CSV table of N, CA and C in Angstrom, one decimal:
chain,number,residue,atom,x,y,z
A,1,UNK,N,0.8,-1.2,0.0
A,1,UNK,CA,0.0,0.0,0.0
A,1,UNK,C,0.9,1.2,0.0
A,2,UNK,N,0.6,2.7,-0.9
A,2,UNK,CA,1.5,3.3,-1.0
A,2,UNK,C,1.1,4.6,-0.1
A,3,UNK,N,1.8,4.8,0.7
A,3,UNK,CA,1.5,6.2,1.7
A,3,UNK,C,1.7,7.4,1.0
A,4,UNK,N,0.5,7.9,1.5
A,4,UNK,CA,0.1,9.4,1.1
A,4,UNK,C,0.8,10.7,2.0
A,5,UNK,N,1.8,11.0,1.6
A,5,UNK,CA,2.2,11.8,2.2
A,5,UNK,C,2.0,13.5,2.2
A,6,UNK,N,1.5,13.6,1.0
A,6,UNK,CA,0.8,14.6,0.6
A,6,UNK,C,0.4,16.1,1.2
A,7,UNK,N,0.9,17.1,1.2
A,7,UNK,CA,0.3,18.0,2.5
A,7,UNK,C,0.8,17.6,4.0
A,8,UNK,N,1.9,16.6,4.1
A,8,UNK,CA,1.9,16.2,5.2
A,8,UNK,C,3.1,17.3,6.4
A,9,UNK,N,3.8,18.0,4.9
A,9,UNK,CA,4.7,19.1,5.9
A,9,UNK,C,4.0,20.2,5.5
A,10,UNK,N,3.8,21.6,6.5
A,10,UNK,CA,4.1,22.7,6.2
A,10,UNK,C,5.2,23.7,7.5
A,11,UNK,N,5.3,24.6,6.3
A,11,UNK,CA,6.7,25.5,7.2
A,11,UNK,C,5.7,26.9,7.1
A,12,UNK,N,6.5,27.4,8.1
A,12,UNK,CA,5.4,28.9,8.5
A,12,UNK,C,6.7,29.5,9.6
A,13,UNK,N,6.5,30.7,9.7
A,13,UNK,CA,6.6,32.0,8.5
A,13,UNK,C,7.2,31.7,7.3
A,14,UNK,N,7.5,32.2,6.5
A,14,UNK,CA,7.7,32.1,5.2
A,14,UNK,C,7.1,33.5,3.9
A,15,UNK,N,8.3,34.4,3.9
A,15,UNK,CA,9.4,34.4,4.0
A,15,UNK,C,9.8,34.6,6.2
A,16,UNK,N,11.0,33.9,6.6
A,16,UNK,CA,11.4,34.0,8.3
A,16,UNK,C,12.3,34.9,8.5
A,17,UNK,N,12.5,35.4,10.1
A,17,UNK,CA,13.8,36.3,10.1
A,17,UNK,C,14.6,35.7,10.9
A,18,UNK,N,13.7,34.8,12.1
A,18,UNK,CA,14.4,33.7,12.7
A,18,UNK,C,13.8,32.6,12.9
A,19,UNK,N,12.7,32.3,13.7
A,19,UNK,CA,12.4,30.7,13.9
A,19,UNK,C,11.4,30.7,12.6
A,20,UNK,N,12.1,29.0,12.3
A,20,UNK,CA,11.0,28.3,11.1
A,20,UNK,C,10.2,27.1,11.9
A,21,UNK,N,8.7,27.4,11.7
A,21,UNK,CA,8.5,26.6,12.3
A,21,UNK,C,8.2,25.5,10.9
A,22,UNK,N,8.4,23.9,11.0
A,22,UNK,CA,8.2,23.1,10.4
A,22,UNK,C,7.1,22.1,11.2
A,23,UNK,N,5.9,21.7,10.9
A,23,UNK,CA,5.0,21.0,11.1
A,23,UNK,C,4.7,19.8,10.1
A,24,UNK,N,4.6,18.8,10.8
A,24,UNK,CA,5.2,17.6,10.0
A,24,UNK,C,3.5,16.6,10.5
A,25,UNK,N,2.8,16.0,9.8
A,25,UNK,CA,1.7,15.2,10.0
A,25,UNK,C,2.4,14.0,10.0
A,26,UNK,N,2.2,13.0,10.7
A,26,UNK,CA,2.6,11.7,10.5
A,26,UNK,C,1.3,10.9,11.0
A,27,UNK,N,1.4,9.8,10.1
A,27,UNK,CA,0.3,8.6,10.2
A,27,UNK,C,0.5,7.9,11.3
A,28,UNK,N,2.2,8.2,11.9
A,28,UNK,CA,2.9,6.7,12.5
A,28,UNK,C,3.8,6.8,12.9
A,29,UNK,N,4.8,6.5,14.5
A,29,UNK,CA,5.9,7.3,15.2
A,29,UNK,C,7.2,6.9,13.6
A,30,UNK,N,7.6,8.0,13.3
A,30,UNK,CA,8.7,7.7,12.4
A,30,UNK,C,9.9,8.5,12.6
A,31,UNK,N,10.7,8.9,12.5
A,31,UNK,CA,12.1,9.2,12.2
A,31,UNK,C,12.1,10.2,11.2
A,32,UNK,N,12.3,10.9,11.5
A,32,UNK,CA,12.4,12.5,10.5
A,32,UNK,C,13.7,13.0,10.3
A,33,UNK,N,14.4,13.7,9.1
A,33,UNK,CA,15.3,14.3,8.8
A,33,UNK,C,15.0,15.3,8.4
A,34,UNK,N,15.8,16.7,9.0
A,34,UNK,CA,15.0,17.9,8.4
A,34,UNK,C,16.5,18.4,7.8
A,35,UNK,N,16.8,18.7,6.5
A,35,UNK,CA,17.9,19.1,5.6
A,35,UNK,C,17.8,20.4,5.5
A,36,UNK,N,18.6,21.4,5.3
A,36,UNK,CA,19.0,22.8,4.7
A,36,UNK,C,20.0,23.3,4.0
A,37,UNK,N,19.2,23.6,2.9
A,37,UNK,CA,20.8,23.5,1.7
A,37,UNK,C,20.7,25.5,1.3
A,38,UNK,N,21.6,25.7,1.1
A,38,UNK,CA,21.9,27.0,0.5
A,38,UNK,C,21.7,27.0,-0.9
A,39,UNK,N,22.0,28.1,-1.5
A,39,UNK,CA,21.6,28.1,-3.1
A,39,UNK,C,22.7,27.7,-3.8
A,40,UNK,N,23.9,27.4,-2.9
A,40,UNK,CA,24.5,26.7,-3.8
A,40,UNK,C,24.4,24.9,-3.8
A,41,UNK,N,23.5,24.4,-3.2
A,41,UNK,CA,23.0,23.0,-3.0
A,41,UNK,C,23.9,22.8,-1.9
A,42,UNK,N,24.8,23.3,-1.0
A,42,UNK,CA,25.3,22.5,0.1
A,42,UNK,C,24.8,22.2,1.8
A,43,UNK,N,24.5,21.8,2.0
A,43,UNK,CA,23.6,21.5,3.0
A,43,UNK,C,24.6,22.1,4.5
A,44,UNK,N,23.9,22.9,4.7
A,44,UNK,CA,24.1,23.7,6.1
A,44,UNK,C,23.8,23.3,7.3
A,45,UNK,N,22.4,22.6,7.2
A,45,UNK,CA,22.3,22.2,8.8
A,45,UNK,C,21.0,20.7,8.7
A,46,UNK,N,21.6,20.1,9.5
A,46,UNK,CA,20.5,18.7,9.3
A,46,UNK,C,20.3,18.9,11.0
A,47,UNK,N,18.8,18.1,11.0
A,47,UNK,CA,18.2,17.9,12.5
A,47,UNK,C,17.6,16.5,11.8
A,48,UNK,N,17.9,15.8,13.2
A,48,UNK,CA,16.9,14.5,13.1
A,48,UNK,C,16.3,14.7,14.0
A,49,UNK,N,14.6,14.0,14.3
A,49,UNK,CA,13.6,15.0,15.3
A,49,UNK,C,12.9,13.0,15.3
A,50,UNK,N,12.2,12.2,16.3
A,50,UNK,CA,11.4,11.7,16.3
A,50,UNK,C,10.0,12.3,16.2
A,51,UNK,N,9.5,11.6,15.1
A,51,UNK,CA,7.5,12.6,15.2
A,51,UNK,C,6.9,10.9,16.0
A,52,UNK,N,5.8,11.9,16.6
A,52,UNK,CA,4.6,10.9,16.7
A,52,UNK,C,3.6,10.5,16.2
A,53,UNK,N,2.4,9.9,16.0
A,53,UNK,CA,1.6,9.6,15.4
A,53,UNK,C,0.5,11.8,15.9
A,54,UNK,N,0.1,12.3,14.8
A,54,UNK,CA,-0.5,13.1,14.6
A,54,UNK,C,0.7,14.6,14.5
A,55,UNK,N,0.4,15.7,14.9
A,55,UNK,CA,0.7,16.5,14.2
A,55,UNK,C,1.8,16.8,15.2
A,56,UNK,N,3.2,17.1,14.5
A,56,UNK,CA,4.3,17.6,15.1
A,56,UNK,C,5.4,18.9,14.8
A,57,UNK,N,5.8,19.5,15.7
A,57,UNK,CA,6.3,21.0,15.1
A,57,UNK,C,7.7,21.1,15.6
A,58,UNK,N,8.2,20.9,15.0
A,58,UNK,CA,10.2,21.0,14.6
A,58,UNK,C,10.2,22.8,14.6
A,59,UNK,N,10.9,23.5,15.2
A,59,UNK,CA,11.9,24.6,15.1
A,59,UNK,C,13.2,24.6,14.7
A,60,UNK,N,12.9,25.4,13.8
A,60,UNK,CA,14.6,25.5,13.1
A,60,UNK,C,15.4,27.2,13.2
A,61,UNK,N,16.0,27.6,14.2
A,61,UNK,CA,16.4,28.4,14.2
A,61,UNK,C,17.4,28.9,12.8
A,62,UNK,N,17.0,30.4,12.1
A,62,UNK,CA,17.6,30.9,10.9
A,62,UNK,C,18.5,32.1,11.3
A,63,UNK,N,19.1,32.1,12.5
A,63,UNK,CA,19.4,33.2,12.8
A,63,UNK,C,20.8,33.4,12.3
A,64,UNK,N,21.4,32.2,12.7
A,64,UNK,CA,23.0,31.8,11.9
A,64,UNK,C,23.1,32.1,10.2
A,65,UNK,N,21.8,32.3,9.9
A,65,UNK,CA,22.1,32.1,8.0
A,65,UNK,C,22.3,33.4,7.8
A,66,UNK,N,22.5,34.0,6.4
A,66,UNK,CA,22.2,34.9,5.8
A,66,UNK,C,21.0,35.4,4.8
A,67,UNK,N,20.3,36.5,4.2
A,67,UNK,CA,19.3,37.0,3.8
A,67,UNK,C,19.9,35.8,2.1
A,68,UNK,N,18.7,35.6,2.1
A,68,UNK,CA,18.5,34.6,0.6
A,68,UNK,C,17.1,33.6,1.0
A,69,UNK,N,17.7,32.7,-0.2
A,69,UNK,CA,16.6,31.5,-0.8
A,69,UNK,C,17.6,30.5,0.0
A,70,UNK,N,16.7,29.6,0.2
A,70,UNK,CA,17.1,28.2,0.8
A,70,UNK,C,16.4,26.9,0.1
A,71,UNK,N,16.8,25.9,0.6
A,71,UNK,CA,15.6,24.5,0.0
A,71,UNK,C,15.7,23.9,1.4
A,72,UNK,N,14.2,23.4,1.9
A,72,UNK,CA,14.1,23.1,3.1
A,72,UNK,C,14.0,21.1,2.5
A,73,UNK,N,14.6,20.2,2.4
A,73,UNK,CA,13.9,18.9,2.8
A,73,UNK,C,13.8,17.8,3.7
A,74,UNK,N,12.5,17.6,4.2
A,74,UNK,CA,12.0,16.8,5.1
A,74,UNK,C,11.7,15.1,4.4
A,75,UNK,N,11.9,14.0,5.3
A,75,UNK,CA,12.6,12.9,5.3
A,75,UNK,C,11.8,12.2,6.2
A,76,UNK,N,10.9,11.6,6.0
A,76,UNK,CA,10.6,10.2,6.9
A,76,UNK,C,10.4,8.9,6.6
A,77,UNK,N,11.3,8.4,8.0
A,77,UNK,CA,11.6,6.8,7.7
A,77,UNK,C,12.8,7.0,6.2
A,78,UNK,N,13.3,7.7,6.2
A,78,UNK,CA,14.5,7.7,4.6
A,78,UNK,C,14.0,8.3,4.0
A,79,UNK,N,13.1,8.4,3.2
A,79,UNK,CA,12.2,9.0,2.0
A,79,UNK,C,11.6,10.3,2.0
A,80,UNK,N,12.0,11.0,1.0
A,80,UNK,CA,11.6,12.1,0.7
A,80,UNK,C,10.8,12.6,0.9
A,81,UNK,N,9.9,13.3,1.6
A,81,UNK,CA,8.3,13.3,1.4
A,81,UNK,C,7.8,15.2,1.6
A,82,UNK,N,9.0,16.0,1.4
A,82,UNK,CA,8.7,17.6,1.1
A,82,UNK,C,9.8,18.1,0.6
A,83,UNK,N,9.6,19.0,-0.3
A,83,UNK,CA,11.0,19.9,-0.7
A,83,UNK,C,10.4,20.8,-0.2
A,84,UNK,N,11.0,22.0,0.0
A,84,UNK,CA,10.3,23.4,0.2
A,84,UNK,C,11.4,25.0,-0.1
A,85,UNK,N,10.8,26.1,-0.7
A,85,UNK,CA,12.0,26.9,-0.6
A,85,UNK,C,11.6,27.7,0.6
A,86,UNK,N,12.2,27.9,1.0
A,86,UNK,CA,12.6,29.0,2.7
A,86,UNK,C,13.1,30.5,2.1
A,87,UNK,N,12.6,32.1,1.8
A,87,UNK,CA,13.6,33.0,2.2
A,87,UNK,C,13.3,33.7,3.6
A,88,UNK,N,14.6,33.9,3.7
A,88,UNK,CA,15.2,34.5,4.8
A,88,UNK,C,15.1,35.8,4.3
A,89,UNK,N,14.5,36.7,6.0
A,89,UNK,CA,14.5,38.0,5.6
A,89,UNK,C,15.3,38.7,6.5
């Protein structure tokens, strides 16, 4: 059966100046990877977070970064399941 992951992250504020908040739905206690890559694709900061079954909110402090575009992606159980762009204001 193929899980619908769909809608299952959002990030808020957007555009941020410091806390991102990331809200993650899960069906099922899983293992999350939250990635952050700069615009040049290098990845700046990873968090691993356990979620629970229903709705869970990851903080990602931006205060370290600089003003730009980012790609946020979120990861459960391994698998891909949000890209997102982030700017920083």
């Amino acid at each position: 059966m193929e899980e619908n992951f769909e809608n299952a992250v959002t990030i808020y504020p957007n555009p941020v100046s410091d806390m991102l908040n990331i809200e993650i739905i899960a069906d099922a206690s899983q293992n999350n990877v939250v990635k952050l890559y700069d615009m040049s694709g290098r990845m700046i900061k990873e968090m691993h977070v356990q979620s629970d079954m229903g709705i869970n909110t990851v903080q990602l402090s931006m205060n370290e970064f600089t003003t730009g575009i980012y790609t946020l992606q979120v990861y459960a159980n391994e698998k891909l399941v949000s890209t997102s762009k982030v700017t920083k204001k």
